[in-house]
XYZ file of C-alpha atoms in Angstrom:
168
model
C -17.222 -29.438 -4.415
C -13.999 -31.407 -4.099
C -10.957 -30.293 -2.126
C -9.006 -29.387 -5.272
C -11.847 -27.239 -6.626
C -12.207 -25.506 -3.251
C -8.460 -24.816 -3.193
C -8.550 -23.290 -6.690
C -11.546 -21.175 -5.695
C -9.795 -19.992 -2.521
C -6.641 -19.164 -4.496
C -8.645 -17.135 -7.020
C -10.483 -15.350 -4.211
C -7.170 -14.626 -2.529
C -5.658 -13.403 -5.799
C -8.691 -11.184 -6.437
C -8.383 -9.655 -2.960
C -4.651 -9.170 -3.364
C -5.126 -7.527 -6.761
C -7.762 -5.139 -5.433
C -5.615 -4.317 -2.407
C -2.377 -3.708 -4.329
C -3.983 -1.679 -7.109
C -6.081 0.336 -4.664
C -2.990 1.068 -2.568
C -1.143 2.251 -5.701
C -3.910 4.765 -6.426
C -3.854 5.950 -2.803
C -0.058 6.340 -2.926
C -0.258 8.252 -6.204
C -2.887 10.589 -4.743
C -0.771 11.162 -1.630
C 2.197 12.007 -3.865
C 0.154 14.576 -5.818
C -1.007 16.134 -2.550
C 2.543 16.235 -1.161
C 3.866 17.868 -4.323
C 1.084 20.483 -4.218
C 1.731 21.541 -0.609
C 4.597 23.996 -1.232
C 2.850 25.638 -4.186
C 0.997 28.885 -3.687
C -2.353 29.366 -5.369
C -0.603 31.354 -8.096
C 2.155 28.763 -8.608
C -0.431 25.960 -8.758
C -1.908 27.531 -11.923
C 1.291 29.008 -13.373
C 2.862 27.481 -16.498
C 6.599 27.866 -15.861
C 7.475 26.940 -19.440
C 6.156 28.323 -22.741
C 4.971 24.753 -23.486
C 3.195 22.237 -21.297
C 0.751 22.637 -18.485
C 0.424 24.027 -15.014
C 0.396 21.727 -12.007
C -3.265 22.652 -11.445
C -4.321 21.828 -14.978
C -2.629 18.431 -14.635
C -4.702 17.866 -11.485
C -7.862 18.774 -13.434
C -6.754 16.448 -16.226
C -6.142 13.489 -13.898
C -9.489 14.132 -12.238
C -11.278 14.109 -15.588
C -9.365 11.040 -16.726
C -10.333 9.012 -13.647
C -13.914 10.248 -13.604
C -14.368 9.292 -17.254
C -12.422 6.060 -17.733
C -13.269 4.480 -14.399
C -16.195 6.541 -13.106
C -18.364 6.789 -16.197
C -17.304 3.553 -17.864
C -16.931 1.128 -14.936
C -18.733 2.664 -11.933
C -21.464 4.117 -14.186
C -21.426 7.518 -12.452
C -22.808 9.413 -15.440
C -19.764 11.701 -15.595
C -19.475 13.653 -18.846
C -15.938 14.714 -19.692
C -14.851 18.044 -21.149
C -11.204 17.170 -21.816
C -10.150 20.451 -23.498
C -11.354 22.414 -20.466
C -9.072 20.353 -18.227
C -6.124 22.124 -19.867
C -7.470 25.597 -20.540
C -10.248 26.382 -18.078
C -10.146 30.201 -17.970
C -11.784 30.188 -14.516
C -10.347 27.173 -12.744
C -11.408 26.268 -9.213
C -9.188 27.130 -6.271
C -6.182 24.929 -5.555
C -7.985 23.318 -2.614
C -11.167 22.711 -4.614
C -9.203 21.164 -7.487
C -7.387 18.880 -5.035
C -10.674 17.969 -3.308
C -12.206 16.968 -6.648
C -9.084 14.926 -7.380
C -9.308 13.229 -3.969
C -12.990 12.463 -4.618
C -12.131 10.918 -7.995
C -9.406 8.748 -6.447
C -11.779 7.654 -3.660
C -14.331 6.653 -6.315
C -11.645 4.672 -8.173
C -10.563 2.829 -5.028
C -14.190 2.046 -4.161
C -14.729 0.765 -7.717
C -11.606 -1.389 -7.538
C -12.731 -2.923 -4.249
C -16.153 -3.645 -5.756
C -14.696 -5.782 -8.571
C -15.395 -9.499 -8.269
C -13.001 -12.062 -9.709
C -14.996 -12.116 -12.948
C -15.333 -8.337 -13.225
C -11.635 -7.693 -13.895
C -11.852 -9.322 -17.319
C -15.205 -7.830 -18.360
C -15.203 -6.101 -21.729
C -14.247 -2.439 -21.612
C -14.787 0.390 -24.053
C -14.198 4.100 -23.794
C -13.268 6.879 -26.183
C -9.554 7.337 -26.689
C -8.309 4.022 -25.330
C -7.379 0.628 -26.670
C -8.201 -1.165 -23.407
C -10.348 -4.229 -24.023
C -10.956 -5.280 -20.393
C -11.482 -3.437 -17.107
C -8.176 -4.473 -15.555
C -6.274 -3.035 -18.506
C -8.055 0.324 -18.186
C -7.541 0.461 -14.423
C -3.819 -0.201 -14.944
C -3.581 2.342 -17.786
C -5.095 5.015 -15.539
C -2.610 4.218 -12.747
C 0.289 4.457 -15.215
C -1.167 7.709 -16.586
C -1.210 9.161 -13.069
C 2.416 8.220 -12.525
C 3.391 9.780 -15.849
C 1.859 13.090 -14.822
C 3.322 12.851 -11.320
C 6.716 12.874 -13.033
C 5.735 16.073 -14.808
C 4.457 17.543 -11.532
C 7.807 16.830 -9.862
C 9.591 18.666 -12.655
C 7.124 21.581 -12.506
C 7.657 21.857 -8.754
C 11.431 21.993 -9.172
C 11.146 24.647 -11.860
C 8.690 26.768 -9.876
C 11.019 26.675 -6.871
C 14.009 27.539 -9.082
C 12.177 30.509 -10.591
C 11.140 31.655 -7.117
C 14.825 31.824 -6.209
C 15.803 33.856 -9.298
């Protein structure tokens, strides 16, 4: 292999490592944000819907957990996870706050492990999953990160409203 080919290979390897590191760190930061936002919520507040529309903080945690376990776990990591999306929003007997957060943490850990396991060629492998238009793995991994951030915005708003109602 010539010097130029080695340099291109090293650059791609470096880019692959950087991509895995940056994307993995984004998932870890998102998970830390969810945890931080959940801290001040009581068990009751975690599952309370403060508006006549929308979701509770806890059901959003269940939803993010299901999303990650399906789109990355089942489809990329091949975990065998089977999703029950409607139950994520209306489980009549949800787990405790701590159990829901533990399951979320486990899903994020699986995602980060899966991201770190991607080789340079894996990022562009064909992807398919129900309910998405992602065509390659990288696109789905990025869509899931953006999806988490979308719901973190909702969680921030829910936290503010729950605190406001507590003061009324």
